[in-house]
Coordinates of C-alpha atoms in Angstrom, one line a residue:
F1 CA 71.0 90.9 89.2
D2 CA 70.1 90.2 92.6
L3 CA 69.7 93.5 93.5
F4 CA 67.4 94.4 90.7
D5 CA 65.4 90.9 91.3
L6 CA 67.2 89.3 87.4
T7 CA 67.6 86.5 86.0
S8 CA 68.8 87.6 82.8
M9 CA 70.0 90.3 81.0
P10 CA 67.7 93.2 81.0
T11 CA 66.5 94.6 77.8
R12 CA 67.5 98.5 77.1
T13 CA 63.6 99.2 77.5
Q14 CA 64.0 97.0 81.1
T15 CA 66.9 98.6 81.9
R16 CA 65.6 102.2 81.8
Q17 CA 63.0 101.4 83.9
L18 CA 64.9 99.7 86.5
L19 CA 67.5 102.5 86.7
D20 CA 64.6 105.1 86.4
S21 CA 63.3 104.1 89.6
Y22 CA 66.6 103.4 91.6
T23 CA 67.3 105.7 94.0
G24 CA 71.1 105.1 94.2
M25 CA 72.9 103.0 96.9
F26 CA 75.6 105.3 96.2
A27 CA 73.9 108.5 96.0
N28 CA 74.8 110.0 99.2
I29 CA 78.6 108.9 99.3
Q30 CA 81.0 111.3 98.5
R31 CA 84.3 109.3 99.9
L32 CA 84.2 105.9 99.6
Y33 CA 86.6 103.5 100.6
F34 CA 87.7 99.5 100.3
N35 CA 89.6 97.8 102.6
N36 CA 92.3 95.1 102.2
E37 CA 89.5 92.8 104.0
V38 CA 87.2 93.3 100.8
R39 CA 87.0 90.1 98.2
Y40 CA 86.2 90.6 95.1
T41 CA 84.6 87.1 93.9
R42 CA 82.8 88.0 91.1
P43 CA 82.5 90.8 88.4
I44 CA 80.3 94.1 89.7
C45 CA 77.7 95.2 87.9
P46 CA 77.9 99.3 87.0
M47 CA 74.4 99.4 87.7
L48 CA 74.9 99.6 91.1
F49 CA 76.6 102.9 91.4
H50 CA 74.3 104.5 89.2
K51 CA 73.1 107.8 89.7
A52 CA 76.5 107.8 92.6
K53 CA 78.7 111.4 92.9
I54 CA 81.9 110.3 94.4
S55 CA 84.5 112.4 94.7
E56 CA 86.9 109.7 95.9
L57 CA 87.1 106.4 95.5
I58 CA 90.3 104.1 97.6
T59 CA 90.7 100.5 97.1
T60 CA 94.1 98.7 98.5
D61 CA 96.0 95.8 98.6
L62 CA 94.5 94.8 94.9
Y63 CA 97.0 92.0 93.2
E64 CA 97.3 89.4 91.1
S65 CA 99.3 86.6 91.1
S66 CA 99.3 83.0 89.8
I67 CA 98.0 81.6 93.1
G68 CA 94.7 84.0 92.3
Y69 CA 93.9 87.1 92.2
N70 CA 91.6 90.3 94.1
Y71 CA 90.8 93.2 92.2
P72 CA 87.4 94.7 91.1
K73 CA 86.3 93.2 87.4
F74 CA 83.5 95.5 85.6
L75 CA 80.9 93.7 83.8
D76 CA 80.4 95.4 80.4
F77 CA 77.0 95.7 81.1
F78 CA 75.7 98.5 78.4
H79 CA 78.5 97.9 76.2
A80 CA 81.0 100.7 76.7
S81 CA 81.2 101.8 73.4
P82 CA 78.3 104.4 73.0
N83 CA 78.2 103.8 69.0
H84 CA 76.7 100.9 70.5
S85 CA 72.8 99.5 70.0
D86 CA 72.4 98.8 73.1
Y87 CA 74.6 101.4 74.9
Y88 CA 72.9 103.2 77.7
E89 CA 74.5 106.1 79.7
L90 CA 74.6 105.4 83.5
D91 CA 74.6 108.6 85.7
I92 CA 78.2 107.8 87.2
T93 CA 80.9 110.3 88.9
I94 CA 83.7 109.3 90.0
Q95 CA 86.3 111.9 90.2
Q96 CA 89.1 110.7 92.1
L97 CA 90.5 107.1 91.9
N98 CA 93.7 106.1 94.7
L99 CA 94.9 103.0 93.9
Y100 CA 97.1 102.0 97.2
K101 CA 99.4 98.9 97.7
N102 CA 99.0 97.2 94.9
Y103 CA 101.4 93.9 94.0
N104 CA 101.4 92.8 90.2
L105 CA 98.1 94.8 89.3
K106 CA 97.2 95.4 85.6
I107 CA 95.1 98.3 84.7
N108 CA 93.0 97.4 81.6
S109 CA 89.3 98.3 80.5
Q110 CA 88.3 95.5 82.4
F111 CA 89.7 97.2 85.6
L112 CA 89.3 100.9 84.4
N113 CA 85.6 100.2 83.0
L114 CA 84.1 104.0 81.1
Q115 CA 80.8 103.4 82.4
M116 CA 82.2 103.3 85.9
F117 CA 84.9 106.1 85.6
K118 CA 84.0 108.5 82.4
Q119 CA 84.3 111.5 84.8
L120 CA 87.2 110.5 86.6
E121 CA 89.9 113.5 87.0
Q122 CA 92.6 112.1 89.0
L123 CA 94.4 108.6 89.4
F124 CA 96.8 107.7 91.9
I125 CA 98.2 104.2 91.6
G126 CA 101.0 103.0 94.3
G127 CA 102.8 99.8 95.0
M128 CA 103.4 97.4 92.3
I129 CA 101.5 96.9 88.9
A130 CA 102.9 94.7 85.7
E131 CA 101.5 96.8 82.7
I132 CA 99.5 99.6 81.5
D133 CA 97.4 98.2 78.6
E134 CA 98.0 100.7 75.2
E135 CA 94.3 102.2 75.0
A136 CA 93.4 101.8 79.1
F137 CA 93.4 105.7 79.5
K138 CA 91.9 106.6 75.2
P139 CA 88.8 107.1 76.2
F140 CA 89.1 109.1 79.5
K141 CA 88.4 112.4 78.2
N142 CA 88.2 114.3 81.7
L143 CA 91.4 112.7 83.1
R144 CA 94.0 115.3 84.4
S145 CA 96.3 114.3 86.6
I146 CA 98.3 110.7 86.9
Y147 CA 100.5 109.9 89.4
L148 CA 102.5 106.9 89.6
R149 CA 104.4 106.3 92.8
L150 CA 105.5 102.6 92.1
D151 CA 107.8 100.1 94.2
N152 CA 109.4 98.9 91.1
L153 CA 109.5 101.5 88.6
R154 CA 112.1 101.2 86.9
N155 CA 111.0 97.2 85.9
F156 CA 107.7 98.7 85.1
L157 CA 109.3 100.8 82.7
H158 CA 111.7 98.7 81.4
S159 CA 109.0 95.2 81.0
S160 CA 106.2 97.5 78.9
N161 CA 106.6 99.1 75.8
N162 CA 104.7 101.7 77.2
K163 CA 102.6 102.4 74.5
W164 CA 100.3 103.7 77.0
L165 CA 101.5 107.1 77.0
K166 CA 100.3 107.8 73.4
Y167 CA 96.5 107.6 74.2
L168 CA 96.5 109.9 77.1
N169 CA 94.8 113.8 75.9
Y170 CA 93.9 111.5 72.8
H171 CA 90.7 113.0 72.2
L172 CA 92.3 116.8 72.7
N173 CA 92.3 119.2 69.9
A174 CA 95.5 121.3 70.3
S175 CA 94.8 124.0 67.6
E176 CA 92.0 125.4 70.6
C177 CA 95.6 126.6 72.5
L178 CA 98.9 127.5 72.5
M179 CA 101.7 125.2 73.2
D180 CA 102.4 127.4 76.2
P181 CA 102.4 125.7 80.1
Y182 CA 101.9 129.5 80.7
D183 CA 98.2 130.0 78.6
D184 CA 95.4 129.4 80.2
C185 CA 93.7 127.3 77.8
Y186 CA 96.4 124.9 77.9
K187 CA 96.8 125.0 81.7
K188 CA 93.0 123.8 81.6
K189 CA 93.3 120.7 78.9
K190 CA 96.7 119.9 79.9
V191 CA 97.2 116.0 81.3
E192 CA 100.3 115.8 84.4
V193 CA 102.8 112.3 84.9
M194 CA 103.7 112.4 88.3
I195 CA 106.2 110.3 89.1
N196 CA 108.1 109.2 92.2
L197 CA 111.6 108.3 91.0
N198 CA 112.6 107.2 94.5
G199 CA 115.5 109.4 94.5
A200 CA 116.8 108.0 91.0
D201 CA 116.7 109.6 87.5
L202 CA 116.0 108.4 84.5
K203 CA 119.5 107.2 82.4
E204 CA 120.3 107.6 79.0
E205 CA 119.7 104.4 77.9
D206 CA 116.1 105.2 79.3
F207 CA 115.8 107.2 76.3
C208 CA 114.0 104.5 74.0
L209 CA 111.3 103.7 77.0
F210 CA 110.0 106.4 75.9
K211 CA 109.7 106.9 72.8
H212 CA 106.1 106.9 72.0
F213 CA 105.5 109.8 74.5
P214 CA 103.4 112.2 72.5
R215 CA 104.5 115.6 72.9
N216 CA 101.9 117.9 71.2
R217 CA 99.1 116.2 73.2
F218 CA 99.5 119.0 76.5
I219 CA 101.1 116.2 78.8
Q220 CA 103.3 117.3 81.3
F221 CA 105.7 115.2 83.5
K222 CA 106.8 115.9 86.9
F223 CA 109.1 114.3 89.1
L224 CA 108.4 115.1 92.3
D225 CA 111.0 113.6 94.3
K226 CA 113.8 115.0 92.6
N227 CA 115.2 118.7 91.8
I228 CA 115.6 119.5 88.6
Q229 CA 119.7 120.0 87.7
Q230 CA 121.6 120.6 85.1
N231 CA 123.2 117.7 84.1
I232 CA 120.3 116.1 84.3
S233 CA 119.7 112.8 81.4
C234 CA 118.1 113.7 78.1
T235 CA 115.8 111.5 78.8
T236 CA 114.6 113.3 81.3
L237 CA 114.6 116.6 79.4
W238 CA 112.3 114.9 76.6
L239 CA 109.9 114.1 78.6
I240 CA 109.9 117.6 80.5
E241 CA 110.8 120.1 77.9
T242 CA 107.4 121.3 77.0
R243 CA 107.5 122.9 80.5
L244 CA 110.5 124.7 80.7
S245 CA 111.4 128.3 79.8
I246 CA 111.8 129.6 76.4
S247 CA 115.1 131.4 78.1
S248 CA 116.3 128.1 80.0
K249 CA 119.4 126.8 81.5
F250 CA 118.5 123.8 79.1
D251 CA 118.9 125.2 76.2
K252 CA 122.6 123.9 75.4
A253 CA 122.2 120.8 77.2
L254 CA 118.5 120.1 74.8
K255 CA 120.6 121.0 71.7
N256 CA 123.2 118.3 72.5
C257 CA 120.3 115.7 73.0
S258 CA 119.3 115.5 69.5
F259 CA 116.2 114.2 70.1
E260 CA 115.3 113.4 66.2
S261 CA 118.7 111.2 66.1
R262 CA 117.7 109.5 69.2
L263 CA 114.2 108.8 68.0
D264 CA 115.3 107.4 64.4
Q265 CA 117.8 105.3 66.8
C266 CA 115.0 103.8 68.9
F267 CA 112.6 102.7 66.0
N268 CA 115.7 101.4 64.1
A269 CA 116.5 99.1 67.0
S270 CA 113.7 97.8 68.0
S271 CA 114.5 94.3 68.4
N272 CA 117.7 94.8 70.7
H273 CA 115.5 97.2 72.9
I274 CA 113.3 94.0 73.2
I275 CA 116.2 91.7 74.1
K276 CA 117.3 94.3 76.8
N277 CA 114.4 94.3 78.4
F278 CA 114.2 90.3 78.7
E279 CA 117.5 90.4 80.0
Y280 CA 116.9 93.2 82.2
L281 CA 113.6 90.9 83.7
F282 CA 115.7 88.2 84.3
N283 CA 118.4 90.3 86.4
N284 CA 115.9 91.5 87.9
I285 CA 113.8 89.2 90.0
Q286 CA 110.9 90.1 92.0
F287 CA 111.9 88.2 95.4
E288 CA 108.5 90.0 96.5
V289 CA 106.7 87.2 93.9
I290 CA 109.0 84.5 96.0
F291 CA 108.0 85.9 99.7
T292 CA 104.3 86.0 98.5
W293 CA 104.6 82.2 97.1
I294 CA 105.5 81.7 100.1
E295 CA 103.2 83.2 102.4
F296 CA 100.3 81.2 100.4
V297 CA 101.2 78.0 100.1
G298 CA 103.9 77.5 102.8
P299 CA 101.5 76.5 105.4
V300 CA 100.1 74.3 102.7
L301 CA 102.4 72.7 102.4
T302 CA 103.9 72.4 105.3
N303 CA 100.8 70.9 107.1
S304 CA 101.0 68.7 104.1
I305 CA 104.9 67.0 104.7
V306 CA 104.0 67.0 108.7
S307 CA 101.0 64.8 108.3
F308 CA 102.8 63.1 105.9
I309 CA 105.9 61.9 108.4
G310 CA 103.2 61.6 110.9
L311 CA 101.3 59.0 109.3
T312 CA 103.7 56.9 108.4
F313 CA 105.7 56.9 111.7
N314 CA 102.1 55.7 112.9
L315 CA 102.2 52.8 110.2
I316 CA 105.1 52.1 111.2
I317 CA 104.1 51.5 114.9
V318 CA 100.9 49.9 113.6
L319 CA 103.1 47.1 111.6
V320 CA 105.3 46.7 113.8
I321 CA 103.0 45.8 116.8
T322 CA 101.1 43.8 114.8
N323 CA 103.3 41.4 113.7
K324 CA 102.9 38.2 114.9
S325 CA 106.7 37.4 116.0
N326 CA 106.6 40.8 118.1
Q327 CA 103.2 39.9 119.4
K328 CA 104.7 36.5 120.8
N329 CA 107.5 37.8 122.1
H330 CA 107.4 41.3 122.7
F331 CA 104.0 42.4 123.4
K332 CA 101.8 39.7 124.5
G333 CA 99.5 40.6 126.6
E334 CA 100.6 44.3 127.5
L335 CA 98.1 46.8 127.9
M336 CA 100.5 50.0 127.2
F337 CA 101.1 48.5 123.6
K338 CA 97.5 48.1 122.9
I339 CA 97.0 51.6 124.0
I340 CA 100.0 52.8 121.6
L341 CA 98.6 50.8 118.7
F342 CA 94.7 51.9 119.1
N343 CA 96.3 55.7 119.2
S344 CA 98.4 55.1 116.3
I345 CA 95.5 53.4 114.3
L346 CA 93.4 57.0 115.0
N347 CA 95.9 59.3 114.1

């Protein structure tokens, strides 16, 4: 509003006139970096990025907690749905979004604004995230890779229903390509989900966490820090089967996994799964929450306590010195006590 000298929401005609004459604040910037000193105090209007051609946008230390938040929220200025009567197509290209050192971040449509990230191809998320909204990736037709390097990976997987998986590559027309990882059409349209497991493996009991995984949507899972061994879990095989060779050494393991039977059990035991997730969260309290709370509240609480103690002692001194009996017997005419009284009143 300040940049375009606006006092209210412009009409579609006014918007078109404004943006046609707008040269673009980020028009000549290839790589944009918002460091941890940036404060997102109010929602950002996507108009600022009109005509931007950014190959890489980097942010760091985004967070949300009970104390406050610091991450960008974007105004739905032109109504993100192209079917809306007030829709206006902004010319914004951001190919890669890297989110480093996040804490308790929520990935949703308010954050991944369609007008801002319509051309997004690569997404990296590091640190800790609270959730990914079910339809967060649904509108993004060009998204080709998601890399999760999370410090709270298992906690995240257990605390969410992971329904965001079923909306990856949502607009794919699978009939156009062969379901073959070596097919050129498949390679062009596939979405890679890369996960750093921090040296761990997905366990057998984790299978139901991925029951919404759409295996006919050209989605390839890759675990970047783990060598695929013959004794890996059925959970891992469920996610990577589409990129295994037909003559793979995992054929026997795949038959023993009986995926259809496992899926039936998952959907028939949804309530028990929710209870297990709750128990998992209860038994895996993130101490980072406590440390963050201490970091923000600790100094304020400490200062308040010290101030209260100082005030109490000064009040006691004033009461003792001004007591009539003490003035007659102990403090009468003493300059030192007058100075102490004066100092206590000032404090």
